[in-house]
Short mmCIF file of C-alpha atoms in Angstrom, two decimals:
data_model
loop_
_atom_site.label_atom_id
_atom_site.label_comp_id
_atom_site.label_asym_id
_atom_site.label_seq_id
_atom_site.Cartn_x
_atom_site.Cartn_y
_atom_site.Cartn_z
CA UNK U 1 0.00 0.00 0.00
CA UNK U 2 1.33 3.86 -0.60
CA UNK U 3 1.76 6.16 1.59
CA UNK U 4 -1.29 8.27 0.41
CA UNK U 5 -3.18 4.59 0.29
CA UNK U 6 -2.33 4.11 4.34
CA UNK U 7 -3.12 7.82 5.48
CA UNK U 8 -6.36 7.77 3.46
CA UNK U 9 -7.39 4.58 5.08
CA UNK U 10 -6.62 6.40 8.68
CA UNK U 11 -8.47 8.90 7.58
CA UNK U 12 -10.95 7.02 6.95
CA UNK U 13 -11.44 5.22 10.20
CA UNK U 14 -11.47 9.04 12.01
CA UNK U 15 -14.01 10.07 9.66
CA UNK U 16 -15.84 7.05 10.19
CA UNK U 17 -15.83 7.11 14.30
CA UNK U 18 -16.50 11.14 13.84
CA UNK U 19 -19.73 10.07 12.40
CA UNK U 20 -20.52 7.12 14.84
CA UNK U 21 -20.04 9.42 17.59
CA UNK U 22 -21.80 12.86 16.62
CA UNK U 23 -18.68 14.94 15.78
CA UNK U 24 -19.76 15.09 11.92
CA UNK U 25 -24.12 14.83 11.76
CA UNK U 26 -25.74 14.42 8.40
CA UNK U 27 -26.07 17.65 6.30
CA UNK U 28 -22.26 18.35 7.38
CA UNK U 29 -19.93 19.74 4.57
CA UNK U 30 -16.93 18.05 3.94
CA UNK U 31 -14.57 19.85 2.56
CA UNK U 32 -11.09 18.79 1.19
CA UNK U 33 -9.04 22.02 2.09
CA UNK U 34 -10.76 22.17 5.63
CA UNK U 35 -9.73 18.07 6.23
CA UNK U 36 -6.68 18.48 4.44
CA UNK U 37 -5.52 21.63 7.31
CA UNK U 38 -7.12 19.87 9.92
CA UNK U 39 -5.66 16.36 9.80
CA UNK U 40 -2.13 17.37 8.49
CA UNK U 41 -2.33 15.50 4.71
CA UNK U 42 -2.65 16.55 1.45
CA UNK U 43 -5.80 16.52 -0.62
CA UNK U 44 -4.98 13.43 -2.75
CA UNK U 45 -5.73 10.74 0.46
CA UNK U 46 -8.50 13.31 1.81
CA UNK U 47 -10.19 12.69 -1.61
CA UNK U 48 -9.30 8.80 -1.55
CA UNK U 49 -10.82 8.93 1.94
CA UNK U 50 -13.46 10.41 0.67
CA UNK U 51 -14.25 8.27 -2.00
CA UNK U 52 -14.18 5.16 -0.09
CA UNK U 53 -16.80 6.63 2.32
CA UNK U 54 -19.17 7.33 -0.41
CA UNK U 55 -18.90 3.70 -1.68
CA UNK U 56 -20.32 2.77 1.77
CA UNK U 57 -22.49 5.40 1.75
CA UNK U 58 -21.54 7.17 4.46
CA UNK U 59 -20.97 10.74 2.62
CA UNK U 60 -22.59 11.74 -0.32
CA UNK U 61 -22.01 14.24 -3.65
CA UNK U 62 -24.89 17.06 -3.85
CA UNK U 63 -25.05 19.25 -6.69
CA UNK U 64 -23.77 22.37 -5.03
CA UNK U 65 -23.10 21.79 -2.10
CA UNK U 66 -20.23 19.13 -2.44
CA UNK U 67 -19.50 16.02 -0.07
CA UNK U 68 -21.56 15.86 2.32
CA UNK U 69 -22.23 13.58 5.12
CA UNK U 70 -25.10 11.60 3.72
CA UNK U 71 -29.02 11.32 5.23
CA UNK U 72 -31.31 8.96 4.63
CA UNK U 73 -35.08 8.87 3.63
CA UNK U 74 -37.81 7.75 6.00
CA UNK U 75 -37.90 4.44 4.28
CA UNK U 76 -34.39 3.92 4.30
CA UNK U 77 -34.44 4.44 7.90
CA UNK U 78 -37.22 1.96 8.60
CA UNK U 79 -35.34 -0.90 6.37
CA UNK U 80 -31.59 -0.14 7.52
CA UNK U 81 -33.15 -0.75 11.23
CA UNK U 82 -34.51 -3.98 10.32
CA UNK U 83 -31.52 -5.05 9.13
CA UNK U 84 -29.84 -3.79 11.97
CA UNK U 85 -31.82 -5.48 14.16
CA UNK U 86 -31.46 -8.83 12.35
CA UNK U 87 -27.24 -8.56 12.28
CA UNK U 88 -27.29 -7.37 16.12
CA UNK U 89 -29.52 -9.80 17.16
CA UNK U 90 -27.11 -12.62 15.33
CA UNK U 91 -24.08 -11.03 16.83
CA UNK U 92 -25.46 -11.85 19.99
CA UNK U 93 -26.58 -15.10 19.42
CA UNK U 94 -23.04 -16.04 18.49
CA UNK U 95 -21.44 -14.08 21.20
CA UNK U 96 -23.27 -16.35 23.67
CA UNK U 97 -21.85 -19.46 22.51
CA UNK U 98 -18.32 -18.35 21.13
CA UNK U 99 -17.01 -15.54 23.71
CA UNK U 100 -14.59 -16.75 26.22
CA UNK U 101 -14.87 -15.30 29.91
CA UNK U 102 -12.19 -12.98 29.71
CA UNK U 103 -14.23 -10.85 26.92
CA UNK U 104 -17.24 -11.75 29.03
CA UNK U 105 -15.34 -10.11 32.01
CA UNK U 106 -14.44 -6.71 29.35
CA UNK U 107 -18.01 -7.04 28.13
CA UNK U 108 -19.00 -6.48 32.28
CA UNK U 109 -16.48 -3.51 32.67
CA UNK U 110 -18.11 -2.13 29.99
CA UNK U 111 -21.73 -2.21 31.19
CA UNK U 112 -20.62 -1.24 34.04
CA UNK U 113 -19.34 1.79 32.19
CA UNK U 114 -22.84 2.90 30.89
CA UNK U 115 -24.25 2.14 34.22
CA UNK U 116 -22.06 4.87 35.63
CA UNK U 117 -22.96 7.72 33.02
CA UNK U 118 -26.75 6.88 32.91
CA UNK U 119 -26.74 8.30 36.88
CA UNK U 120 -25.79 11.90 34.93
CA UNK U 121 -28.30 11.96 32.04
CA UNK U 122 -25.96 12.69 29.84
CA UNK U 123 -27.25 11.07 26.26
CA UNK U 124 -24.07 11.40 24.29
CA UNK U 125 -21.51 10.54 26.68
CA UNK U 126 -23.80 7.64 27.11
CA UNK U 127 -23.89 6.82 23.55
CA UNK U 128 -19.99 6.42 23.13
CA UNK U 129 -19.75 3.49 26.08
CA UNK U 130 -22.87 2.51 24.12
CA UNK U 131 -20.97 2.25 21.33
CA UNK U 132 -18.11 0.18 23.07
CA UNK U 133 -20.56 -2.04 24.48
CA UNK U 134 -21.89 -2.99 20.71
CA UNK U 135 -18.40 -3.34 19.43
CA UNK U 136 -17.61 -5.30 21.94
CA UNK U 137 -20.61 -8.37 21.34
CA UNK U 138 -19.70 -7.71 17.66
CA UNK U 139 -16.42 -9.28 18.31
CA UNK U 140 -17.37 -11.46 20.86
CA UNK U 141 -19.51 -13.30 17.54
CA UNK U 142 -16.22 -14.29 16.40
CA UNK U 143 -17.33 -13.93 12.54
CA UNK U 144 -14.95 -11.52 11.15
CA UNK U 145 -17.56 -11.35 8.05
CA UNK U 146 -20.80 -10.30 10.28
CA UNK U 147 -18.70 -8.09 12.20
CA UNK U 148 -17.87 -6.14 9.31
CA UNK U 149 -20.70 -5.79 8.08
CA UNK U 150 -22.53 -4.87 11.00
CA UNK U 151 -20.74 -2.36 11.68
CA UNK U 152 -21.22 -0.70 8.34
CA UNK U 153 -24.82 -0.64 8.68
CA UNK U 154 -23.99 1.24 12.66
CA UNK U 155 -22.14 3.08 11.22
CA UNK U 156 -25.12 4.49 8.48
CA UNK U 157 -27.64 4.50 11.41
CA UNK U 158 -25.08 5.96 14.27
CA UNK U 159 -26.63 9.71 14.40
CA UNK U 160 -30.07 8.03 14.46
CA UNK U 161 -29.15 5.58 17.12
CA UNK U 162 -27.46 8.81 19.03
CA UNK U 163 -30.78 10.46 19.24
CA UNK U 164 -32.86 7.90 20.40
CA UNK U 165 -31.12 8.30 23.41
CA UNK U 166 -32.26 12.44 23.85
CA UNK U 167 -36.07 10.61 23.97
CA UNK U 168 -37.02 11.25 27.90
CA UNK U 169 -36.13 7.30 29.50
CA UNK U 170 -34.24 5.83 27.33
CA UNK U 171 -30.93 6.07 28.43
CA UNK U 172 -32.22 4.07 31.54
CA UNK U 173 -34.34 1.55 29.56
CA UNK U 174 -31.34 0.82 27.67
CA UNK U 175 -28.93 0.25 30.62
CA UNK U 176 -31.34 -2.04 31.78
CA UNK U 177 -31.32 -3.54 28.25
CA UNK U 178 -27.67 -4.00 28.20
CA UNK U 179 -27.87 -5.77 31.51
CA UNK U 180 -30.47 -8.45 30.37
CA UNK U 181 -28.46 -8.69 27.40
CA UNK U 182 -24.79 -9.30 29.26
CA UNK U 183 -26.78 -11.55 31.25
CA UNK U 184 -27.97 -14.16 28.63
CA UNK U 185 -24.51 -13.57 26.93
CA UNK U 186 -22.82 -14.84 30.02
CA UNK U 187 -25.14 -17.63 30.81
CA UNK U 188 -24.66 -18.83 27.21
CA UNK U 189 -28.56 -18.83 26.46
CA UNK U 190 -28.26 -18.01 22.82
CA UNK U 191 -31.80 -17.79 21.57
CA UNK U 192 -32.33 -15.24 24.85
CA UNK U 193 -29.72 -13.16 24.32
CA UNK U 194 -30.79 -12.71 20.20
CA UNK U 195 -34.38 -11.90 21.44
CA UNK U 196 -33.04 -9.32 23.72
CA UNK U 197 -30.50 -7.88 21.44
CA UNK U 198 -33.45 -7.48 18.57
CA UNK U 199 -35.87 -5.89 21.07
CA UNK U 200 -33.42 -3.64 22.23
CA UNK U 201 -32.36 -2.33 18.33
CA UNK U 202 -35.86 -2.85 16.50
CA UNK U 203 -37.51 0.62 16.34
CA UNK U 204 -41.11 0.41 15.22
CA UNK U 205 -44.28 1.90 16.70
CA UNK U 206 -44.86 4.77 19.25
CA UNK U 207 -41.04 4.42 19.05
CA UNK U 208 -40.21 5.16 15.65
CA UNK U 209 -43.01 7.97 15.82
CA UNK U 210 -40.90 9.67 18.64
CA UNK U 211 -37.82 9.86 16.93
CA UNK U 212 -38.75 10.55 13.86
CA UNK U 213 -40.16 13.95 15.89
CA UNK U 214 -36.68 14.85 17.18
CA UNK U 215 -34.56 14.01 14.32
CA UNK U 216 -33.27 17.32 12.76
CA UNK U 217 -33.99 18.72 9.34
CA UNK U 218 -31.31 17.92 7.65
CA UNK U 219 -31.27 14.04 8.76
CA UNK U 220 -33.81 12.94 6.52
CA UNK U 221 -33.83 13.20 3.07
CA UNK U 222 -38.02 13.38 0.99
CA UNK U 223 -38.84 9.91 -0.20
CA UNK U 224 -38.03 10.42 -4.28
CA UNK U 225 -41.42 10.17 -5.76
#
């Protein structure tokens, strides 16, 4: 790989977490000379970096306005959270017979993590140990090929995820999620822990109604008729 090839797959991974974890939010501008100053490179692996987001769909080329970081339509939404709740739910499934005790143990440091920053209502501090917690059952699945791609479709549905936690509750409800969750994980009860894990991702109902109310303009793009 060349040198522009390596930094523009670091820069990828920063742009990538910057969007898991609220730093960039969909209708963001993204432009070359202002990631080029900011991250020290030149424009050639900002605009390979670039690119390669845009395959995944991350960011997205508007006629003026540039690169963007990409929304989603309504639908989308609705189908990408299906599927989200399909690969979680897996994920944990496999986690609960595959993960030894010692990423058990992690798995308990971090829930233990969330429980602490629930206490202070703070949604997006919450949301990163949220985010650690995830990653961390991901792995646990011990399918390199699920993980992946799992993570891709977080990684579409992070600022979405992010603000269901700003609906009044659910950073507790979740917590106590995670808990039921880590506790089916740990007793190895497979089927239990993929019920739990879908539950706790699937948005539908009353819920998808409230955060379709809080979710910015600029989020959601007009289904294309």
């Amino acid at each position: 790989m060349t040198q522009n090839g390596k930094l523009a797959t670091d820069l990828v991974q920063k742009l990538e977490r910057d969007i898991v974890t609220g730093v960039l939010k969909p209708g963001d501008k993204l432009d070359e000379r202002s990631l080029s100053e900011r991250f020290g490179v030149s424009r050639t692996p900002v605009r390979e970096a670039l690119q390669t987001l845009a395959s995944s769909g991350l960011v997205a080329t508007m006629p003026r306005r540039g690169t963007i970081v990409a929304s989603i339509t309504v639908g989308e939404l609705i189908e990408m959270f299906e599927v989200m709740a399909e690969l979680e739910a897996m994920c944990a499934r496999l986690a609960a017979r595959r993960m030894p005790r010692v990423d058990i143990d992690n798995l308990i440091a971090l829930s233990n993590e969330c429980s602490a920053l629930q206490e202070h209502a703070d949604a997006d501090a919450y949301y990163e140990a949220n985010v650690n917690f995830h990653e961390a059952i991901y792995a646990g699945c011990r399918n390199s090929f699920l993980e992946r791609q799992t993570k891709n479709v977080r990684n579409r549905l992070a600022p979405y995820r992010r603000l269901q936690l700003h609906r009044p509750g659910r950073v507790k409800r979740s917590n106590k999620e995670h808990a039921d969750i880590l506790n089916a994980i740990s007793n190895g009860e497979a089927d239990t822990a993929g019920t739990l894990m879908h539950q706790h991702v699937a948005v539908q109902g009353e819920a998808l109604n409230d955060l379709l109310a809080i979710v910015p303009r600029g989020y959601l793009e007009p289904l294309a008729s």
